[in-house]
Coordinates of C-alpha atoms and ligand atoms in Angstrom, one line a residue:
Chain Z
M216 CA -6.5 20.4 -9.0
T217 CA -7.8 18.1 -11.6
N218 CA -7.4 18.8 -15.3
A219 CA -10.5 19.3 -17.4
V220 CA -8.5 19.1 -20.6
V221 CA -5.4 17.0 -21.2
V222 CA -3.6 17.0 -24.5
E223 CA -0.5 14.9 -25.0
G224 CA 1.7 14.6 -28.1
L225 CA -1.0 15.7 -30.4
V226 CA 0.0 15.4 -34.1
K227 CA -2.1 16.4 -37.1
R228 CA -1.0 16.4 -40.7
F229 CA -2.9 17.7 -43.7
G230 CA -1.1 16.0 -46.6
E231 CA 2.5 17.3 -46.5
N232 CA 1.6 20.0 -44.1
T233 CA 2.1 19.3 -40.4
A234 CA -0.5 21.4 -38.6
L235 CA 0.4 20.1 -35.2
G236 CA 3.8 18.6 -34.4
G237 CA 3.3 17.1 -31.0
V238 CA 1.4 19.6 -28.8
D239 CA 1.1 19.1 -25.0
L240 CA -1.2 21.1 -22.8
T241 CA -3.5 20.9 -19.9
V242 CA -6.3 23.1 -18.5
S243 CA -7.2 22.9 -14.9
E244 CA -10.8 22.7 -14.0
G245 CA -12.4 26.1 -13.6
T246 CA -9.6 28.0 -15.2
V247 CA -9.0 29.7 -18.5
L248 CA -6.3 28.7 -20.9
G249 CA -5.3 31.2 -23.6
L250 CA -4.0 29.5 -26.8
L251 CA -2.0 32.1 -28.7
G252 CA -0.2 32.0 -32.0
P253 CA 0.1 33.6 -35.4
N254 CA -2.2 32.7 -38.3
G255 CA -1.8 29.1 -39.3
A256 CA -0.1 28.1 -36.0
G257 CA -2.6 25.3 -35.4
K258 CA -4.9 26.9 -32.8
T259 CA -8.1 26.0 -34.6
T260 CA -6.8 22.5 -35.3
V261 CA -6.3 21.9 -31.5
V262 CA -9.9 23.2 -30.8
R263 CA -11.3 21.0 -33.6
I264 CA -9.6 17.9 -32.2
L265 CA -10.8 18.6 -28.7
S266 CA -14.4 19.1 -29.9
T267 CA -14.2 15.7 -31.8
L268 CA -14.5 17.3 -35.2
L269 CA -11.1 16.1 -36.3
R270 CA -9.1 13.0 -35.5
P271 CA -5.5 13.4 -34.7
D272 CA -2.8 11.3 -36.4
A273 CA -1.1 10.7 -33.1
G274 CA -1.4 11.6 -29.5
R275 CA -4.1 11.7 -26.9
A276 CA -6.7 14.1 -25.8
E277 CA -9.1 14.0 -22.9
V278 CA -11.9 16.3 -21.9
N279 CA -13.5 15.8 -18.4
G280 CA -11.6 12.6 -18.2
L281 CA -13.2 11.3 -21.4
D282 CA -11.1 10.3 -24.4
V283 CA -12.1 12.4 -27.4
L284 CA -11.4 9.5 -29.8
T285 CA -13.2 6.7 -28.1
Q286 CA -15.8 8.5 -26.0
G287 CA -16.9 11.2 -28.4
D288 CA -20.6 11.0 -27.6
R289 CA -20.0 11.6 -23.9
V290 CA -17.4 14.3 -24.6
R291 CA -19.9 16.2 -26.9
A292 CA -22.5 16.1 -24.1
T293 CA -20.3 18.1 -21.8
I294 CA -18.7 20.6 -24.1
G295 CA -19.7 23.8 -25.9
L296 CA -17.9 24.9 -29.0
T297 CA -17.8 28.3 -30.7
G298 CA -15.9 27.9 -33.9
Q299 CA -13.8 30.6 -35.5
Y300 CA -16.5 31.4 -38.0
A301 CA -20.1 32.0 -36.8
A302 CA -22.2 28.9 -37.4
V303 CA -25.8 30.0 -37.2
D304 CA -28.7 29.1 -39.4
E305 CA -29.5 32.3 -41.4
Y306 CA -33.1 31.4 -42.0
L307 CA -34.0 30.6 -38.4
T308 CA -34.6 33.5 -36.0
G309 CA -32.3 33.9 -33.0
Q310 CA -34.8 32.2 -30.8
E311 CA -35.2 29.3 -33.2
N312 CA -31.5 28.9 -33.6
L313 CA -31.0 28.6 -29.8
E314 CA -34.0 26.4 -29.3
M315 CA -32.8 24.0 -32.0
V316 CA -29.4 23.7 -30.5
G317 CA -30.9 23.3 -27.0
R318 CA -33.1 20.4 -28.2
L319 CA -30.1 18.7 -29.9
Y320 CA -28.4 18.9 -26.5
R321 CA -31.5 17.1 -25.3
L322 CA -32.9 19.8 -23.1
G323 CA -36.6 19.5 -22.9
G324 CA -38.7 21.8 -25.2
K325 CA -39.7 24.1 -22.4
E326 CA -36.2 24.3 -20.9
A327 CA -34.7 25.0 -24.3
R328 CA -37.2 27.8 -24.8
L329 CA -36.5 29.4 -21.4
R330 CA -32.8 29.1 -21.7
A331 CA -32.8 30.6 -25.2
G332 CA -34.8 33.6 -23.9
E333 CA -32.3 34.0 -21.1
L334 CA -29.3 34.0 -23.3
L335 CA -30.8 36.3 -25.9
E336 CA -31.4 38.7 -23.1
R337 CA -27.9 38.3 -21.8
F338 CA -26.3 38.9 -25.2
E339 CA -28.5 41.9 -26.0
L340 CA -30.3 40.1 -28.8
A341 CA -33.8 40.1 -27.2
D342 CA -35.0 42.8 -29.7
A343 CA -33.9 40.7 -32.6
A344 CA -35.0 37.4 -31.1
H345 CA -37.7 36.9 -33.7
R346 CA -35.9 38.1 -36.8
P347 CA -34.1 35.6 -39.1
A348 CA -30.4 35.6 -38.3
K349 CA -29.9 36.6 -42.0
T350 CA -30.8 40.1 -40.9
Y351 CA -28.2 40.2 -38.1
S352 CA -25.0 42.1 -38.3
G353 CA -21.7 40.2 -38.0
G354 CA -21.3 41.0 -34.4
M355 CA -24.9 39.9 -33.6
R356 CA -24.3 36.6 -35.4
R357 CA -21.1 36.1 -33.4
R358 CA -23.0 36.7 -30.1
L359 CA -25.8 34.3 -31.2
D360 CA -23.2 31.7 -32.1
I361 CA -21.6 32.0 -28.6
A362 CA -25.0 31.9 -27.0
A363 CA -25.7 28.6 -28.9
S364 CA -22.6 27.0 -27.4
L365 CA -23.7 27.9 -23.9
I366 CA -27.3 26.8 -24.1
A367 CA -26.7 23.5 -22.2
R368 CA -24.3 25.0 -19.6
P369 CA -21.3 23.1 -20.8
R370 CA -18.6 22.2 -18.2
V371 CA -15.9 22.9 -20.7
L372 CA -16.1 25.6 -23.3
F373 CA -13.9 26.0 -26.4
L374 CA -13.9 29.5 -27.8
D375 CA -12.0 30.0 -31.1
E376 CA -11.4 33.7 -31.4
P377 CA -14.7 34.6 -29.7
T378 CA -14.4 38.4 -29.9
T379 CA -13.0 38.7 -33.4
G380 CA -15.4 41.1 -35.2
L381 CA -17.0 42.5 -32.1
D382 CA -17.0 46.2 -31.5
P383 CA -15.2 47.4 -28.3
R384 CA -18.4 47.6 -26.3
S385 CA -19.5 44.1 -27.2
R386 CA -16.0 42.8 -26.6
L387 CA -16.1 44.2 -23.0
G388 CA -19.5 42.7 -22.5
M389 CA -18.1 39.3 -23.7
W390 CA -15.2 39.5 -21.4
E391 CA -17.5 40.2 -18.4
F392 CA -19.6 37.3 -19.5
I393 CA -16.7 34.9 -19.8
A394 CA -15.5 36.0 -16.4
D395 CA -19.0 35.2 -15.0
L396 CA -18.8 31.7 -16.6
V397 CA -15.5 31.1 -15.0
S398 CA -16.7 32.1 -11.6
D399 CA -19.5 29.6 -12.1
G400 CA -16.9 26.9 -12.5
T401 CA -16.7 26.6 -16.3
T402 CA -13.4 25.6 -17.8
I403 CA -12.5 27.5 -20.9
L404 CA -9.9 27.1 -23.6
L405 CA -9.8 30.2 -25.6
T406 CA -7.8 31.2 -28.7
T407 CA -7.4 34.8 -29.5
Q408 CA -5.5 37.3 -31.6
Y409 CA -6.0 40.0 -29.0
L410 CA -3.4 39.8 -26.4
E411 CA -5.2 42.2 -24.2
E412 CA -7.9 39.6 -24.1
A413 CA -5.6 36.8 -23.1
D414 CA -4.0 39.0 -20.5
R415 CA -7.3 39.9 -19.0
L416 CA -9.1 36.5 -19.2
A417 CA -6.5 33.7 -19.2
D418 CA -5.0 32.2 -16.1
R419 CA -2.3 30.5 -18.1
M420 CA -1.2 30.7 -21.7
V421 CA 0.3 28.5 -24.3
V422 CA 1.9 30.1 -27.3
I423 CA 2.2 27.9 -30.4
D424 CA 3.8 28.5 -33.7
K425 CA 3.9 26.2 -36.7
G426 CA 2.3 23.5 -34.7
E427 CA 4.8 23.5 -31.8
V428 CA 4.5 25.0 -28.3
I429 CA 7.1 27.7 -28.0
A430 CA 6.2 29.2 -24.6
R431 CA 3.8 28.6 -21.8
G432 CA 3.1 30.2 -18.4
T433 CA 1.2 33.0 -16.8
A434 CA 1.1 36.4 -18.4
D435 CA 3.7 37.7 -16.0
E436 CA 6.0 34.7 -16.6
L437 CA 5.8 35.3 -20.3
K438 CA 6.5 39.0 -20.0
A439 CA 9.5 38.3 -17.8
Q440 CA 10.9 36.1 -20.7
V441 CA 10.8 39.1 -22.9
G442 CA 12.6 41.5 -20.5
G443 CA 12.0 44.1 -17.9
E444 CA 11.1 47.8 -18.1
R445 CA 12.5 50.2 -20.6
L446 CA 13.0 53.9 -20.7
E447 CA 11.8 55.3 -24.0
L448 CA 12.2 58.8 -25.3
T449 CA 11.7 60.8 -28.5
V450 CA 14.0 63.7 -29.3
S451 CA 13.4 66.6 -31.6
S452 CA 16.1 65.7 -34.2
S453 CA 18.0 62.5 -35.0
A454 CA 21.3 64.3 -34.5
Q455 CA 20.6 64.5 -30.8
L456 CA 20.2 60.8 -30.4
S457 CA 23.9 60.2 -29.7
A458 CA 24.0 63.0 -27.1
A459 CA 20.9 61.6 -25.4
A460 CA 22.3 58.1 -25.4
E461 CA 25.6 59.3 -23.9
A462 CA 23.8 61.2 -21.1
L463 CA 21.7 58.2 -20.2
R464 CA 24.3 55.5 -20.6
P465 CA 25.1 55.2 -16.8
L466 CA 21.4 54.3 -16.2
A467 CA 21.1 51.7 -18.9
Q468 CA 21.2 48.0 -18.0
G469 CA 22.2 47.1 -21.6
E470 CA 22.9 48.5 -25.0
P471 CA 20.5 51.4 -25.9
H472 CA 18.6 51.0 -29.1
R473 CA 18.2 54.0 -31.3
D474 CA 15.8 54.5 -34.3
E475 CA 16.9 57.4 -36.5
Q476 CA 13.6 57.4 -38.4
T477 CA 11.3 58.0 -35.4
R478 CA 14.1 59.8 -33.4
R479 CA 13.4 57.3 -30.6
L480 CA 15.8 56.0 -28.0
S481 CA 15.0 53.0 -25.9
L482 CA 17.1 51.5 -23.1
P483 CA 16.6 48.7 -20.6
V484 CA 16.5 50.1 -17.0
T485 CA 15.6 49.2 -13.5
G486 CA 14.4 51.5 -10.7
G487 CA 11.1 52.7 -12.1
T488 CA 10.1 56.4 -11.7
E489 CA 13.3 57.3 -9.8
T490 CA 15.3 56.3 -12.8
L491 CA 12.9 58.3 -15.0
A492 CA 13.5 61.4 -12.8
E493 CA 17.2 60.8 -12.8
G494 CA 17.2 60.5 -16.6
L495 CA 15.3 63.8 -17.0
R496 CA 17.8 65.5 -14.7
R497 CA 20.7 64.2 -16.8
L498 CA 19.1 65.3 -20.0
A499 CA 18.4 68.8 -18.6
G500 CA 22.2 69.2 -18.5
T501 CA 22.5 68.7 -22.3
D502 CA 21.0 70.6 -25.2
V503 CA 18.9 67.6 -26.1
R504 CA 15.2 68.6 -26.6
V505 CA 13.0 65.8 -25.3
L506 CA 9.5 65.6 -27.0
D507 CA 8.3 62.6 -25.1
I508 CA 9.7 60.3 -22.4
G509 CA 8.3 57.4 -20.5
L510 CA 8.7 54.0 -18.8
R511 CA 7.3 51.1 -20.6
R512 CA 6.8 47.5 -19.5
P513 CA 6.5 44.8 -22.1
D514 CA 3.0 43.9 -22.8
L515 CA 1.8 40.7 -24.3
D516 CA 2.1 42.1 -27.8
D517 CA 5.8 42.3 -27.2
V518 CA 5.8 38.7 -25.9
F519 CA 3.8 37.5 -28.8
L520 CA 5.9 39.2 -31.5
T521 CA 9.2 38.4 -29.8
L522 CA 8.4 34.8 -29.5
T523 CA 6.7 34.3 -32.9
G524 CA 8.2 37.2 -34.8
H525 CA 10.6 35.1 -36.8
A526 CA 13.2 37.6 -35.8
A527 CA 15.9 35.0 -35.8
E528 CA 17.7 36.7 -38.7
E529 CA 18.2 39.8 -36.6
S530 CA 20.1 37.7 -34.0
A531 CA 18.3 36.2 -31.1
A532 CA 19.8 38.5 -28.5
E533 CA 18.6 41.6 -30.1
A534 CA 15.2 40.1 -30.6
G535 CA 15.1 39.5 -26.8
A536 CA 16.2 43.0 -25.9
D537 CA 14.4 45.1 -28.5
A538 CA 10.9 43.8 -28.3
A539 CA 9.2 46.9 -29.8
P540 CA 11.4 47.6 -32.9
T541 CA 11.6 44.0 -33.8
A542 CA 7.9 43.8 -33.4
V543 CA 7.4 46.5 -36.1
S544 CA 9.6 44.9 -38.7
A545 CA 8.3 41.4 -38.0
G546 CA 4.7 42.6 -38.3
A547 CA 5.5 44.4 -41.6
S548 CA 7.4 41.5 -43.2
R549 CA 4.5 39.1 -42.7
Chain Y
M92 CA -25.3 5.3 -27.4
T93 CA -28.2 7.1 -28.9
T94 CA -31.5 5.3 -28.7
L95 CA -33.9 5.1 -31.6
A96 CA -36.3 7.5 -29.9
E97 CA -33.4 10.0 -29.6
T98 CA -32.5 9.6 -33.3
V99 CA -36.2 10.2 -34.2
S100 CA -36.4 13.2 -32.0
D101 CA -33.2 14.7 -33.4
S102 CA -34.3 14.0 -36.9
V103 CA -37.6 15.8 -36.3
T104 CA -35.7 18.8 -34.9
I105 CA -33.5 18.9 -38.1
T106 CA -36.5 18.3 -40.4
R107 CA -38.3 21.2 -38.8
R108 CA -35.3 23.4 -39.2
N109 CA -35.1 22.6 -42.9
L110 CA -38.8 23.2 -43.5
I111 CA -38.6 26.6 -41.7
K112 CA -36.2 27.6 -44.5
V113 CA -38.7 26.5 -47.1
K114 CA -41.2 28.8 -45.4
R115 CA -38.8 31.7 -45.1
V116 CA -37.5 31.6 -48.6
P117 CA -40.5 31.8 -50.8
D118 CA -38.4 31.5 -53.9
L119 CA -37.9 27.8 -52.9
I120 CA -41.6 27.1 -53.0
V121 CA -42.1 29.2 -56.1
F122 CA -39.5 27.3 -58.0
A123 CA -40.4 24.0 -56.6
T124 CA -43.9 24.5 -57.9
L125 CA -43.6 26.9 -60.8
S126 CA -41.1 24.9 -62.8
P127 CA -43.1 21.7 -62.8
I128 CA -46.2 23.6 -63.8
M129 CA -44.2 25.1 -66.7
F130 CA -42.9 21.7 -67.6
V131 CA -46.4 20.2 -67.7
L132 CA -47.7 23.0 -69.9
L133 CA -44.7 23.0 -72.2
F134 CA -44.6 19.3 -72.9
R135 CA -48.4 19.0 -73.0
Y136 CA -48.8 21.6 -75.6
V137 CA -45.5 21.8 -77.5
F138 CA -44.6 18.1 -77.7
G139 CA -48.2 17.0 -77.3
S140 CA -49.1 18.5 -80.6
A141 CA -46.2 16.7 -82.4
I142 CA -46.2 13.3 -80.6
P143 CA -49.3 11.3 -81.4
I144 CA -49.5 8.3 -79.1
E145 CA -51.6 5.3 -80.1
G146 CA -54.7 4.8 -78.0
I147 CA -54.0 7.4 -75.3
S148 CA -53.9 11.2 -75.0
Y149 CA -50.4 12.7 -74.7
A150 CA -51.4 14.3 -71.4
E151 CA -52.1 11.0 -69.9
F152 CA -48.9 9.5 -71.2
L153 CA -46.8 12.5 -70.3
L154 CA -47.8 13.2 -66.7
P155 CA -46.2 10.1 -65.0
G156 CA -43.0 10.9 -66.9
I157 CA -43.0 14.5 -65.7
F158 CA -43.7 13.4 -62.2
A159 CA -40.7 11.1 -62.2
Q160 CA -38.4 13.7 -63.8
T161 CA -39.4 16.4 -61.4
V162 CA -39.1 14.4 -58.2
V163 CA -35.7 13.1 -59.2
F164 CA -34.6 16.7 -59.9
G165 CA -36.2 17.6 -56.6
S166 CA -33.9 15.3 -54.8
T167 CA -30.8 17.1 -55.9
I168 CA -31.6 19.8 -53.5
T169 CA -30.4 17.4 -50.7
G170 CA -26.8 17.6 -52.0
A171 CA -26.8 21.4 -52.6
S172 CA -28.3 22.1 -49.2
L173 CA -25.8 19.9 -47.4
A174 CA -22.9 21.5 -49.2
D175 CA -24.3 24.9 -48.2
D176 CA -24.5 23.8 -44.6
L177 CA -21.0 22.6 -44.8
Q178 CA -19.8 25.9 -46.2
K179 CA -21.6 27.9 -43.6
G180 CA -20.1 25.8 -40.7
L181 CA -23.4 24.4 -39.6
I182 CA -22.3 20.8 -40.1
D183 CA -19.4 21.6 -37.7
R184 CA -21.9 22.9 -35.2
F185 CA -24.1 19.8 -35.5
R186 CA -21.1 17.5 -35.3
S187 CA -20.0 19.0 -32.0
L188 CA -23.4 18.4 -30.4
P189 CA -24.4 15.2 -28.6
M190 CA -27.0 14.4 -31.2
A191 CA -27.7 11.2 -33.2
R192 CA -25.1 10.9 -35.9
S193 CA -27.6 10.2 -38.7
A194 CA -30.1 12.9 -37.7
V195 CA -28.7 15.7 -39.9
L196 CA -29.0 13.5 -43.0
V197 CA -32.3 11.9 -42.1
G198 CA -33.7 15.3 -41.3
R199 CA -32.4 16.6 -44.6
T200 CA -33.8 13.8 -46.8
V201 CA -37.1 13.8 -45.0
A202 CA -37.5 17.5 -45.5
D203 CA -36.7 17.2 -49.2
L204 CA -39.2 14.4 -49.4
G205 CA -41.8 16.8 -48.0
L206 CA -40.9 19.4 -50.6
N207 CA -41.3 16.7 -53.3
V208 CA -44.8 15.8 -51.9
L209 CA -45.7 19.5 -52.3
T210 CA -44.4 19.5 -55.8
I211 CA -46.2 16.4 -56.8
V212 CA -49.5 17.7 -55.5
V213 CA -49.1 20.9 -57.6
M214 CA -48.2 18.9 -60.7
A215 CA -51.1 16.5 -60.3
L216 CA -53.5 19.4 -60.0
T217 CA -52.0 21.1 -63.1
G218 CA -52.2 17.8 -64.9
L219 CA -55.9 17.4 -64.1
V220 CA -56.4 20.9 -65.6
V221 CA -54.7 19.9 -68.9
G222 CA -56.5 16.6 -69.3
W223 CA -54.6 14.0 -67.2
R224 CA -56.9 11.5 -65.5
I225 CA -56.4 8.6 -63.1
H226 CA -58.2 5.5 -64.2
S227 CA -57.4 3.2 -61.3
S228 CA -58.5 2.7 -57.8
V229 CA -57.5 5.1 -55.0
G230 CA -55.2 2.4 -53.5
E231 CA -53.4 2.0 -56.8
A232 CA -53.1 5.7 -57.4
L233 CA -51.6 6.2 -53.9
A234 CA -49.2 3.3 -54.6
G235 CA -48.2 5.2 -57.8
F236 CA -47.4 8.4 -55.9
L237 CA -45.7 6.3 -53.2
I238 CA -43.3 4.6 -55.7
L239 CA -42.4 8.0 -57.2
L240 CA -41.6 9.4 -53.8
L241 CA -39.7 6.3 -52.6
F242 CA -37.5 6.5 -55.6
A243 CA -36.9 10.2 -55.1
F244 CA -36.1 9.6 -51.4
A245 CA -33.4 7.0 -52.4
I246 CA -31.9 9.4 -54.9
S247 CA -31.8 12.0 -52.1
W248 CA -29.3 9.8 -50.2
V249 CA -27.1 9.5 -53.3
M250 CA -27.2 13.3 -53.5
A251 CA -26.4 13.5 -49.8
L252 CA -23.1 11.7 -50.4
V253 CA -22.4 13.9 -53.5
G254 CA -23.1 17.1 -51.5
L255 CA -20.8 16.0 -48.6
L256 CA -18.0 15.1 -51.0
V257 CA -18.3 17.9 -53.5
R258 CA -18.9 20.6 -50.9
T259 CA -19.8 23.5 -53.2
P260 CA -23.6 24.0 -53.8
E261 CA -23.1 25.4 -57.3
V262 CA -20.9 22.5 -58.3
V263 CA -23.3 20.0 -56.8
N264 CA -26.1 21.5 -58.9
N265 CA -24.2 21.4 -62.1
A266 CA -22.8 18.0 -61.5
S267 CA -26.2 16.5 -60.8
F268 CA -27.7 18.2 -63.8
I269 CA -25.2 16.5 -66.0
V270 CA -26.1 13.1 -64.6
I271 CA -29.8 13.5 -64.1
F272 CA -30.7 15.1 -67.3
P273 CA -29.7 12.1 -69.4
L274 CA -31.0 9.7 -66.8
T275 CA -34.5 11.1 -67.2
F276 CA -34.3 11.6 -70.9
I277 CA -32.8 8.2 -72.0
A278 CA -36.0 6.7 -70.8
N279 CA -39.7 6.3 -71.6
T280 CA -40.4 9.6 -69.8
F281 CA -41.5 11.7 -72.7
V282 CA -41.8 9.4 -75.7
P283 CA -42.2 5.7 -76.2
T284 CA -38.9 3.9 -76.6
D285 CA -39.9 1.7 -79.5
N286 CA -38.0 3.7 -82.1
F287 CA -34.9 4.4 -80.0
P288 CA -31.6 3.0 -81.5
T289 CA -30.8 -0.4 -80.0
V290 CA -28.2 0.7 -77.6
L291 CA -30.3 3.6 -76.3
K292 CA -33.3 1.3 -76.1
T293 CA -31.5 -1.2 -73.9
I294 CA -30.3 1.6 -71.6
A295 CA -33.8 3.0 -71.5
D296 CA -35.3 -0.5 -70.7
W297 CA -32.9 -1.0 -67.7
N298 CA -32.9 2.6 -66.6
P299 CA -34.6 2.7 -63.2
V300 CA -36.3 6.0 -64.1
S301 CA -38.1 4.1 -67.0
A302 CA -39.3 1.6 -64.5
V303 CA -40.5 4.3 -62.1
V304 CA -42.5 5.9 -65.0
Q305 CA -43.8 2.5 -66.2
A306 CA -44.9 1.6 -62.7
A307 CA -46.6 5.0 -62.2
R308 CA -48.4 4.7 -65.6
E309 CA -49.7 1.3 -64.7
L310 CA -50.8 2.3 -61.2
F311 CA -52.6 5.4 -62.5
G312 CA -54.1 3.5 -65.4
N313 CA -52.4 5.7 -68.0
T314 CA -51.7 2.8 -70.4
A315 CA -53.5 1.5 -73.4
P316 CA -53.6 -2.0 -74.9
S317 CA -52.2 -0.6 -78.2
L318 CA -49.3 0.9 -76.3
E319 CA -46.4 -1.6 -76.6
T320 CA -44.3 -2.3 -73.6
S321 CA -40.8 -3.5 -74.0
N322 CA -40.2 -7.2 -73.3
A323 CA -37.2 -6.3 -71.1
W324 CA -37.7 -7.7 -67.6
P325 CA -37.7 -4.3 -65.8
M326 CA -40.4 -3.1 -68.1
Q327 CA -42.5 -6.2 -67.5
H328 CA -42.0 -6.0 -63.7
P329 CA -41.5 -2.3 -63.0
V330 CA -42.7 -2.3 -59.4
P331 CA -40.3 -5.0 -58.0
Y332 CA -37.5 -3.6 -60.2
V333 CA -38.0 -0.1 -58.7
L334 CA -38.3 -1.5 -55.1
A335 CA -35.1 -3.4 -55.6
W336 CA -33.3 -0.2 -56.8
V337 CA -34.7 1.7 -53.8
V338 CA -33.4 -1.0 -51.3
V339 CA -30.0 -1.2 -53.0
L340 CA -29.5 2.6 -53.1
L341 CA -30.5 3.0 -49.5
V342 CA -28.4 0.0 -48.3
V343 CA -25.4 1.4 -50.1
F344 CA -25.8 5.2 -49.7
V345 CA -27.2 5.6 -46.2
P346 CA -24.1 4.2 -44.5
L347 CA -21.8 5.8 -47.0
S348 CA -23.4 9.2 -46.5
V349 CA -23.3 8.9 -42.7
W350 CA -19.7 7.8 -43.0
A351 CA -18.9 10.9 -45.1
Y352 CA -20.8 13.1 -42.6
L353 CA -18.8 11.9 -39.7
R354 CA -15.5 12.6 -41.5
T355 CA -16.3 15.8 -43.2
A356 CA -15.2 19.3 -42.0
S357 CA -16.1 22.7 -43.0
R358 CA -12.7 23.6 -44.4
Ligands
LIG71 N1 -8.8 21.1 -43.6 C1 -7.5 21.4 -43.8 N2 -6.9 21.0 -44.9 C2 -5.6 21.3 -45.1 N3 -4.8 22.1 -44.3 C3 -5.4 22.5 -43.2 C4 -6.8 22.3 -42.9 N4 -7.1 22.9 -41.7 C5 -6.0 23.5 -41.4 N5 -5.0 23.3 -42.2 C6 -3.6 23.8 -42.1 O1 -3.1 23.6 -40.8 C7 -2.4 24.7 -40.3 C8 -3.0 25.1 -39.0 O2 -4.3 25.7 -39.3 P1 -5.2 26.3 -38.1 O3 -6.5 26.6 -38.7 O4 -5.2 25.3 -37.0 O5 -4.4 27.6 -37.7 P2 -4.9 28.8 -36.7 O6 -3.8 28.9 -35.7 O7 -6.3 28.5 -36.2 O8 -4.8 30.0 -37.6 P3 -5.7 31.4 -37.7 O9 -5.2 32.3 -36.6 O10 -5.5 31.9 -39.0 O11 -7.1 31.0 -37.5 C9 -2.4 25.7 -41.4 O12 -1.2 25.6 -42.1 C10 -3.5 25.3 -42.3 O13 -3.3 25.7 -43.6
LIG72 MG1 -8.0 29.5 -36.4

């Protein structure tokens, strides 16, 4: 399969600060790449270089086989960009905004008008089509912004946090829309803070932190890096944690993790629901009172926080085994 | 490569977009027209009563000066608007589109020229009410307005560069005020320069704004034989002097502004 986007050894510095320290990535034609990373990781910088807004200090980037540095004009004709912050003209109506962008993509006047109407309909902005964008809510502006980047049916689309600021219903709508675009053959590079979003939309993911790629693969591959399923339970008093741990130890594939504060016990297991049933049987034989028990598989949040959680201080091994607790402390310390 | 036709068409699209804003924000029109009216009235009646000018009414002497000052101030909107577009991320949006690279700036400066045309019409009508008259031919009068607008257009391109480099609309406004206020005051705009101290008089004689005003006065016929004109070359040849300034400003600042536009980014 050919690659719609190729990035090799991309370096970008802002003064002293190295925003990208040699990023490599590819996006196959017709697929979605999720670019993940904490604030300041360099996601937006990658998107801005690919959309010809910024020039890298070193490295190479191609979109649709065109070099972003030397063939900028032709690159711009085939891409759509939705930046991290909505870029709509407040004084123009929704319709006027889209028509303007359509004309600047060199659609004819009539085509721009039709396409604008279509997209306003699709993004549930038809009622507001003739109101200045100034009167739009944040979510409406965001949708208008995304509609603008789609007006010329770009072959490659860059979406920088497309659903940030959307309510859950609009977000679901956006996901459906993105899925439709992909089935029509559009290639998408998407950055997001919502791992559920990446899990749902992205075929492959690249996780960057401080300008370096720290992991890449499919969602399942990334989850496997963090570890398998865990048995988690909450007991009625912290004094019972040791007893519970003793009772379950034969099932555990590694060291159980206990948290006195939340009275929670978490242990790596295999065997799924049978192990869960066995665990309950073993606990029934003790005087431990279980308030809540369940199996948990790592989700992308665990992956994200484990990989980028700066949990090195807490020893790398623990960080790998104890995704959830590490996650809490990493989240709080930042 | 973008063709000339494409550049024109993109510039028209951007000009239209900028003018829609003028239509939607009535404040812009109100201030673009009210403040010159206020200026005309203030100077005509406050200064006019204290500044007797030999052989010509103060209203006739004053109006070309007010025209010049107002259109030069009018051009500062170019810088503030571009800084605003930068802050709102619109410049990023435009730069990611396959449009002509100069169109955003051309569309901006042309729209601001349009606003200046509107302003000058309002001021001329106000002037006629308070006693200003044109004593020349239609052709000369049009040439007078043209030279005012050409100079303002050239200043717009200077302001475009300032806006793209300074990036904060409020700062652009304050900065241009600091430069443009003296530029329009150390000149023959409101009073004859005969009695200026030598240094100021030299500055005034070579100040392009003085030449714009002098050219407009001559082209509107707002001069009198008794009114002495400085012997400095620019005051004796105001039209070629202004045109030379316009050409130099455009040759320097159009490429510089486009260069800055291509390198700028919203953050
Ligand atoms: N124009 C700029 N000037 C100086 N530093 C910049 C500029 N743009 C980005 N940076 C720096 O580069 C680094 C990467 O920024 P970038 O915006 O790419 O991060 P991000 O992953 O998009 O973050 P976020 O999730 O917060 O949007 C940050 O340290 C940021 O401060
Ligand atoms: Mg970002």
